[in-house]
Coordinates of C-alpha atoms and ligand atoms in Angstrom, one line a residue:
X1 CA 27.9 1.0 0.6
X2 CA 26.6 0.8 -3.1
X3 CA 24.0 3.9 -4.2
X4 CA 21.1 1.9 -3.6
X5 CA 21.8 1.1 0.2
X6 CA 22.6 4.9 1.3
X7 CA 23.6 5.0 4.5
X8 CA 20.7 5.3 6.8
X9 CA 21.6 8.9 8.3
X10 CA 22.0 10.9 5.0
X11 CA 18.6 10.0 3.6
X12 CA 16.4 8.7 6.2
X13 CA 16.3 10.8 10.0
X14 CA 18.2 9.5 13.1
X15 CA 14.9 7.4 14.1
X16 CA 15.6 4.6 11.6
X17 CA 19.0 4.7 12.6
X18 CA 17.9 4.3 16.3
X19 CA 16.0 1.1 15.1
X20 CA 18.8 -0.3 13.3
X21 CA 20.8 1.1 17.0
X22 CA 18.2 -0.8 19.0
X23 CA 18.2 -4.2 17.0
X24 CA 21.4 -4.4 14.3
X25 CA 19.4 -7.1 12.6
X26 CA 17.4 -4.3 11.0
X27 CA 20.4 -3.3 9.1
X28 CA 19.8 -4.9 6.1
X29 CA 15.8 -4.1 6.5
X30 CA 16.6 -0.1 6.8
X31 CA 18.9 -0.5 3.7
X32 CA 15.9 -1.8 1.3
X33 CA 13.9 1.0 3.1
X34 CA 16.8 3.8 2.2
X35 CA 17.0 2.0 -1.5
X36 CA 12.9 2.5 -1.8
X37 CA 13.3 6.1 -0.5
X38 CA 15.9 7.0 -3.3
X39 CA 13.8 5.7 -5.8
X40 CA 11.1 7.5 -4.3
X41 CA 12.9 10.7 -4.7
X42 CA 13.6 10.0 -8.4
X43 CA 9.9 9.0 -8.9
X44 CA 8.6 12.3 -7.6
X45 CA 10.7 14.3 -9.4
X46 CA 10.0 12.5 -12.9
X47 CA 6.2 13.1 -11.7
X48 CA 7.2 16.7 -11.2
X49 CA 8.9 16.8 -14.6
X50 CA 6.1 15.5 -16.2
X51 CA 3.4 17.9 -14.5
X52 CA 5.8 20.6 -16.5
X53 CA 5.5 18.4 -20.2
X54 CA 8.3 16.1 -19.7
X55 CA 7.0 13.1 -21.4
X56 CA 3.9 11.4 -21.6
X57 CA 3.9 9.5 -18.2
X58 CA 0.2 8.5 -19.1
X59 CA 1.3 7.1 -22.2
X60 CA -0.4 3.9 -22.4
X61 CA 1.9 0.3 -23.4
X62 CA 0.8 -3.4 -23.1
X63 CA -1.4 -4.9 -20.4
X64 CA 0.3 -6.6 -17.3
X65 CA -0.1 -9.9 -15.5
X66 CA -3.2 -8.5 -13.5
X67 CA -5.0 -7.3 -16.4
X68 CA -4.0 -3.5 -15.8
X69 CA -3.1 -1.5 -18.7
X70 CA 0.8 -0.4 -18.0
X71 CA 1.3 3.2 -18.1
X72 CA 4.5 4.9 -19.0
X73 CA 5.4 5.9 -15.4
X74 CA 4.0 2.1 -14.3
X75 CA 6.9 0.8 -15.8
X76 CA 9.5 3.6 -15.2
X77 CA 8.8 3.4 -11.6
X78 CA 8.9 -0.3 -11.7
X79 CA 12.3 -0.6 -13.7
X80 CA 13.2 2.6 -10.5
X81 CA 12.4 0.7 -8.3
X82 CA 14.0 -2.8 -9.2
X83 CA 17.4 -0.5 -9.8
X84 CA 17.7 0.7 -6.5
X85 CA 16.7 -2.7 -4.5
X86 CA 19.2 -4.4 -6.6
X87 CA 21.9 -2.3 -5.0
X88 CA 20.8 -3.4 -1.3
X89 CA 20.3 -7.1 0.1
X90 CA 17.4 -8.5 -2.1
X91 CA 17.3 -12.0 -3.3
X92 CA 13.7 -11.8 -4.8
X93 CA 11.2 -9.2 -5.9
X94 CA 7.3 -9.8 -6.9
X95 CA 6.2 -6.5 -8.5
X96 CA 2.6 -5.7 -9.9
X97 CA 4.6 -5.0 -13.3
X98 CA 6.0 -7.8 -13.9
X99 CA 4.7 -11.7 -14.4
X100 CA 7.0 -13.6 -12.2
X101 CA 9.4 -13.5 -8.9
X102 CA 12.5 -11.6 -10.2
X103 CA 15.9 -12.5 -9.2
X104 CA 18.3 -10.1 -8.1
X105 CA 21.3 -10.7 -5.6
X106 CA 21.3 -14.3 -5.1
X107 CA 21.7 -15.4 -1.2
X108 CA 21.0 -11.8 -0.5
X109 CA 18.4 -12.6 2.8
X110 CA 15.9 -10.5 1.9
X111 CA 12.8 -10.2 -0.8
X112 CA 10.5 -7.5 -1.4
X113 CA 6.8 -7.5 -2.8
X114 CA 6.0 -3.9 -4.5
X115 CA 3.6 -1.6 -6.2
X116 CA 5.7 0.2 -8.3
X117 CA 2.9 2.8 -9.1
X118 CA -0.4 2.9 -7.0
X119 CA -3.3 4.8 -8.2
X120 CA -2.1 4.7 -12.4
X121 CA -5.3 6.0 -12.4
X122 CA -4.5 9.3 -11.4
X123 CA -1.4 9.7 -14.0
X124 CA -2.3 12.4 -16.0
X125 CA -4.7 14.2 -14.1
X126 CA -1.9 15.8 -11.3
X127 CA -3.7 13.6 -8.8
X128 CA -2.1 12.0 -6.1
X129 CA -0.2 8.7 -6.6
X130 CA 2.2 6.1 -5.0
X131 CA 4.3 3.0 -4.5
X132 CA 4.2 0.1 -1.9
X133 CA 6.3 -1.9 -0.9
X134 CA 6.7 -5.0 2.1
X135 CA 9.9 -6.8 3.2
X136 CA 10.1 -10.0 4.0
X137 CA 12.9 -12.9 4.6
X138 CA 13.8 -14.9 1.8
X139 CA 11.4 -18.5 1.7
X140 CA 11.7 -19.6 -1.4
X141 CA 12.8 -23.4 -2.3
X142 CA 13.1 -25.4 -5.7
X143 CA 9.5 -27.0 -4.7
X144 CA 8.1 -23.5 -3.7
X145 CA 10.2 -21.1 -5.6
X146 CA 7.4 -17.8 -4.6
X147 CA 8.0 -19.4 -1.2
X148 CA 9.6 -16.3 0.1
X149 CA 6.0 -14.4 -0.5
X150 CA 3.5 -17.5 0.6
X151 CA 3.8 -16.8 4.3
X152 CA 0.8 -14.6 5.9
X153 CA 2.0 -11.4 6.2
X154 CA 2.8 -12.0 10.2
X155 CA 6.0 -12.7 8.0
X156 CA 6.6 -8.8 6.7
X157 CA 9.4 -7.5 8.6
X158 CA 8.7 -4.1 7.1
X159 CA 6.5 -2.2 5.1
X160 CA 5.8 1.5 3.8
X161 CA 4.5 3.4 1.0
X162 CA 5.0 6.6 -0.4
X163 CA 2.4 9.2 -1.2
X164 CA 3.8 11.7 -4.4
X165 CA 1.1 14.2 -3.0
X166 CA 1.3 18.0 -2.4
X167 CA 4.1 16.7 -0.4
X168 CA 6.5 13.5 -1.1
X169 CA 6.0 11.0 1.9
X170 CA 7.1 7.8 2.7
X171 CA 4.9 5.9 5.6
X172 CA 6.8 3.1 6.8
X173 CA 7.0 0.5 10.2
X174 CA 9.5 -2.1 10.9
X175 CA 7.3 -3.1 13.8
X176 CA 8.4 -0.4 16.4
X177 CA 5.3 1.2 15.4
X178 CA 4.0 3.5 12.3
X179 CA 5.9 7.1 11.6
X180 CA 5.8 9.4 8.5
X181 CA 8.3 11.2 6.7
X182 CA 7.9 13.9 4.5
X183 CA 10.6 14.5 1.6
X184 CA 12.2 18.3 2.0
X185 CA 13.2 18.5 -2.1
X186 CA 15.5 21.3 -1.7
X187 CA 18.0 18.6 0.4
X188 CA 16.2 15.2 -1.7
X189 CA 16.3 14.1 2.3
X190 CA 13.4 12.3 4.0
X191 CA 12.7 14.1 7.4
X192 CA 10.9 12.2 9.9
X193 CA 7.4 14.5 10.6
X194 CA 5.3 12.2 12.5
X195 CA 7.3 9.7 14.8
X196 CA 4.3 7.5 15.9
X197 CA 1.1 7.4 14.2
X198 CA -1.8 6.7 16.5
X199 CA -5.5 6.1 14.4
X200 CA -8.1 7.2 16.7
X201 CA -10.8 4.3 17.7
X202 CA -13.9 5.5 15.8
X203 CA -14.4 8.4 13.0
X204 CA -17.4 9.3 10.6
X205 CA -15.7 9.1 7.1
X206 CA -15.8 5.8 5.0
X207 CA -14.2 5.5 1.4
X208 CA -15.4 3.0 -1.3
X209 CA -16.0 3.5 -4.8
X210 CA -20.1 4.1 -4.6
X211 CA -20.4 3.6 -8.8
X212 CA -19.8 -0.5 -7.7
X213 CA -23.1 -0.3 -4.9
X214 CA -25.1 -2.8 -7.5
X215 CA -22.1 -5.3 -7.6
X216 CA -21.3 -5.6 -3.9
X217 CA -21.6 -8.3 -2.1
X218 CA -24.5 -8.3 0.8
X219 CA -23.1 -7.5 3.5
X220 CA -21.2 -4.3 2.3
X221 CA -24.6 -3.6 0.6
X222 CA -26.4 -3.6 3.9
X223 CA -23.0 -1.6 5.7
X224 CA -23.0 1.4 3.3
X225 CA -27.2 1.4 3.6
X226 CA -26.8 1.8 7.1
X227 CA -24.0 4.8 6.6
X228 CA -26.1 6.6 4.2
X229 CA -28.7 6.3 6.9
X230 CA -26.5 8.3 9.1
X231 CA -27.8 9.3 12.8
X232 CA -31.2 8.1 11.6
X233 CA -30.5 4.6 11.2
X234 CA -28.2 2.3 13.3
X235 CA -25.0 3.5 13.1
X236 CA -26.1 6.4 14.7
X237 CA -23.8 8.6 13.2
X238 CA -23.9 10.8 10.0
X239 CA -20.2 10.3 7.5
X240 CA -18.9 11.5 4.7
X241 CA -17.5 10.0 2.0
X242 CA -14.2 9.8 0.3
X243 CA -12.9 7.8 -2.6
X244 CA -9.2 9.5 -4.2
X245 CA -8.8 6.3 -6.3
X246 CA -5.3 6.0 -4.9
X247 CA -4.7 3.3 -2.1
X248 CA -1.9 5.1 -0.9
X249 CA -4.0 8.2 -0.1
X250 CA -6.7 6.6 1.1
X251 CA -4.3 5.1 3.4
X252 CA -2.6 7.9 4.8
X253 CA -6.1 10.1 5.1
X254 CA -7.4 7.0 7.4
X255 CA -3.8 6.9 9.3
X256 CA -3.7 10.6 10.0
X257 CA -7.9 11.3 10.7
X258 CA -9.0 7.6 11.1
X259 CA -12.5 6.5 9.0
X260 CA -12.6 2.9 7.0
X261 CA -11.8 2.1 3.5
X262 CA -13.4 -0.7 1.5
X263 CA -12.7 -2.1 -1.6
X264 CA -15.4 -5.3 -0.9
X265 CA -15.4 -8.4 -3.7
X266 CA -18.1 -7.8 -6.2
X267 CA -20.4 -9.7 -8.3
X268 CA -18.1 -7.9 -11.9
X269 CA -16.4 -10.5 -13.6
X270 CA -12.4 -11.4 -12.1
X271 CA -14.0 -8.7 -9.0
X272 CA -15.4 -12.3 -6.6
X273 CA -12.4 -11.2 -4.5
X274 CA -12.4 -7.1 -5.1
X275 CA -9.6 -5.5 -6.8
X276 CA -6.3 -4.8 -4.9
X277 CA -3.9 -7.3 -4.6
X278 CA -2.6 -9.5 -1.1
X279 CA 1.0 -9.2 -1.3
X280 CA 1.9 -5.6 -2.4
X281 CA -1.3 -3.7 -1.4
X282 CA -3.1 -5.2 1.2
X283 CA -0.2 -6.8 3.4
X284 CA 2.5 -3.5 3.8
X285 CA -1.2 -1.9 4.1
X286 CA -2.3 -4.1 6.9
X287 CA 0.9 -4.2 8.6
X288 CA 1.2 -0.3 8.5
X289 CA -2.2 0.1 10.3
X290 CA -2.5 -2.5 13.1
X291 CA 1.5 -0.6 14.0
X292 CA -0.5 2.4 13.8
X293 CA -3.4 1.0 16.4
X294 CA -5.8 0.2 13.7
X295 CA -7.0 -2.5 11.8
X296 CA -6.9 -4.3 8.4
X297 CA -9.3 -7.5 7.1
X298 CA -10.8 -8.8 4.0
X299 CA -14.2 -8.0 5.8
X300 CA -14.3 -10.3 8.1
X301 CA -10.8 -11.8 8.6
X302 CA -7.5 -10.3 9.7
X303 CA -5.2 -9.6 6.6
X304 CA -2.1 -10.3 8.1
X305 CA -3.1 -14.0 8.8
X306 CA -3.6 -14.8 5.0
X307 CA -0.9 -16.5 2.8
X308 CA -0.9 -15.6 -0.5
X309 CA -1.5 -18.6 -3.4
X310 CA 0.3 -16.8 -6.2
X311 CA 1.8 -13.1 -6.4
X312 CA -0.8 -11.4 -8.2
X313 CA -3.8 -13.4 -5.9
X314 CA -6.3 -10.4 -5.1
X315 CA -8.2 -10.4 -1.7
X316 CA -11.4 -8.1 -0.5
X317 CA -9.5 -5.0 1.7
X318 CA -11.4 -3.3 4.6
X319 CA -8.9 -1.4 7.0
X320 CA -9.1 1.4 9.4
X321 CA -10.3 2.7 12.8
X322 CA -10.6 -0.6 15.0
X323 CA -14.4 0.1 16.3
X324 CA -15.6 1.0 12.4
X325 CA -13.5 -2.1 11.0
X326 CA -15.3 -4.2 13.6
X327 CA -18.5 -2.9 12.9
X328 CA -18.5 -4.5 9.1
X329 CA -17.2 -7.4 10.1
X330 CA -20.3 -7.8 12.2
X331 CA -22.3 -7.1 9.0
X332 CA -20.1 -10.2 7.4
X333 CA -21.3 -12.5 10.1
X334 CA -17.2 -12.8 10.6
X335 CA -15.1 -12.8 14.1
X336 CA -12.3 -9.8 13.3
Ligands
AHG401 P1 -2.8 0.3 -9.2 O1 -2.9 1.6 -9.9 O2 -1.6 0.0 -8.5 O3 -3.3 -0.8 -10.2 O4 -3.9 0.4 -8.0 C1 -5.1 1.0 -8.2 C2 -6.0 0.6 -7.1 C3 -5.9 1.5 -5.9 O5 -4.9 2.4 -5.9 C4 -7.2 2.2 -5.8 O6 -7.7 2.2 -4.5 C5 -8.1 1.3 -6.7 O7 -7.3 0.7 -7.6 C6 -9.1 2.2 -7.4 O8 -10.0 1.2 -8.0 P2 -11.2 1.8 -8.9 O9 -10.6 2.4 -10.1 O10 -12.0 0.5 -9.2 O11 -12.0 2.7 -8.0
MN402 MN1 -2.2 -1.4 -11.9
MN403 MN1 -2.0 -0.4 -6.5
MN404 MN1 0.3 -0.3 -9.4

């Protein structure tokens, strides 16, 4: 099989080989995943690189379709990533770097929404980054040609992200549940390190960026008043706070100890529906934590139930521990 379709043993462990065992239809699914893991391993080690002055990775170019300005390894990672998926069976790709659906293997039966780079934020500054990506079956037609990324994301039939952290690791579910692999760089091999991720019910640690508190919306106002009030207001319980401007590590700190994340809509102008982005954020996101036992919504409504209007449509993204994620969409008013 070409490079970017490794087989499934030499760079991913035996249990996404048991998946593709279990159900063969997978195959094709576990062969993006192994594409995004080699490009994965590439991306950490140019991060690595640069940490030791090998190129400007913060270096700043032209603004992208969303408004973000691109940084160096932005677009590296998104011209890695688009590499290796066109080596494995992807018709279509919407990435945050680029304007449009790109084409790639035509009647190839899967396409792939992706984050190249998560948290550009943190280029620069040795902080942890990431990428994202979702899988889903081709849908597109000559009246709907983003058709294949329209459906909710019910429709994903995989997601994961990676996390270039202390440690390289790729999070990923193809609906058997949620497990983490962590990179072991002396072998550039993904070893499998937790094989089902459960998120515990309730915890006392919410993340949102607290410098947006006067733009919030109500209800997210009245939520965070209530957590600052700790065990002497309602919630009856004191938290801490965390906010790693990085989605992806966010993510993983709320799969591994639980806790909620918000990132509400705000009152800031192109903010009415919050920042991060439906089809290569908040859906692999989503799907990752309800196959994890937890939960994702846009504060009051479940993620995965919402079709996306154009590839770059933002939604509000509230996701964690099931009794916490419930608990703001009470503030919302909202069923969850
Ligand atoms: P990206 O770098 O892919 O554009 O995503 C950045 C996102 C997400 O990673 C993070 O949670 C959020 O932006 C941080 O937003 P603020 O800078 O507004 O806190
Ligand atoms: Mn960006
Ligand atoms: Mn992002
Ligand atoms: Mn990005």
């Amino acid at each position: 099989m070409s490079m970017g379709s490794l087989e499934i043993g030499s760079r991913l462990d035996a249990c996404l080989a048991l998946a593709v065992a279990a159900d063969p239809a997978l195959a094709d699914v576990a062969a993006v995943i192994a594409a995004c893991a080699e490009a994965a391993v590439d991306v950490s080690e140019v991060i690595g690189r640069g940490a030791l002055g090998g190129g400007d990775l913060a270096a700043q170019g032209e603004q992208n379709s969303d408004g973000d300005v691109q940084k160096a390894l932005d677009v590296l990672a998104h011209e890695r990533f688009t590499e290796a998926l066109r080596g494995a069976p992807v018709a279509e790709v919407a990435s945050e770097e680029a304007e449009g659906v790109m084409l790639l293997n035509a009647g190839a039966p899967l396409a792939v929404a992706i984050d190249p780079l998560d948290g550009s934020s943190n280029i620069g500054v040795n902080m942890a980054v990431g990428s994202i990506f979702g899988i889903r079956p081709v849908g597109s037609t000559p009246e709907n040609p983003i058709g294949s990324f329209t459906s909710p994301g019910t429709a994903q039939l995989a997601a994961g992200f990676v996390t270039y952290g202390p440690a390289t690791s790729l999070v990923v579910t193809l609906g058997f549940g949620t497990q983490i692999y962590t990179l072991d760089r002396a072998e550039r091999v993904f070893r499998l390190t937790s094989p089902a991720i459960e998120v515990v019910p309730a915890a006392k640690e919410y993340a949102i960026n607290a410098s947006n508190a006067r733009h919030w919306d109500t209800p997210v106002k009245a939520y965070i008043e209530d957590c600052l009030a700790g065990s002497d207001g309602p919630l009856d319980k004191d938290f801490n706070m965390r906010w790693l401007g990085s989605l992806v590590a966010d993510a993983q700190r709320v799969l591994i100890r639980g806790g909620v994340f918000l990132y509400p809509g705000d009152n800031r102008k192109g903010y009415a529906q919050g920042r991060l982005r439906l089809l290569y954020e908040a859906a692999p996101i989503a799907m990752l934590m309800e196959q994890a036992g937890a939960a994702a919504t846009d504060g009051a409504n479940r993620i995965l139930d919402i079709g996306a209007t154009g590839i770059h449509e933002r939604v509000p993204l509230v996701f964690g521990s099931t009794e916490d994620v419930a608990v703001v969409a009470k503030y919302y008013g909202g069923r969850n």
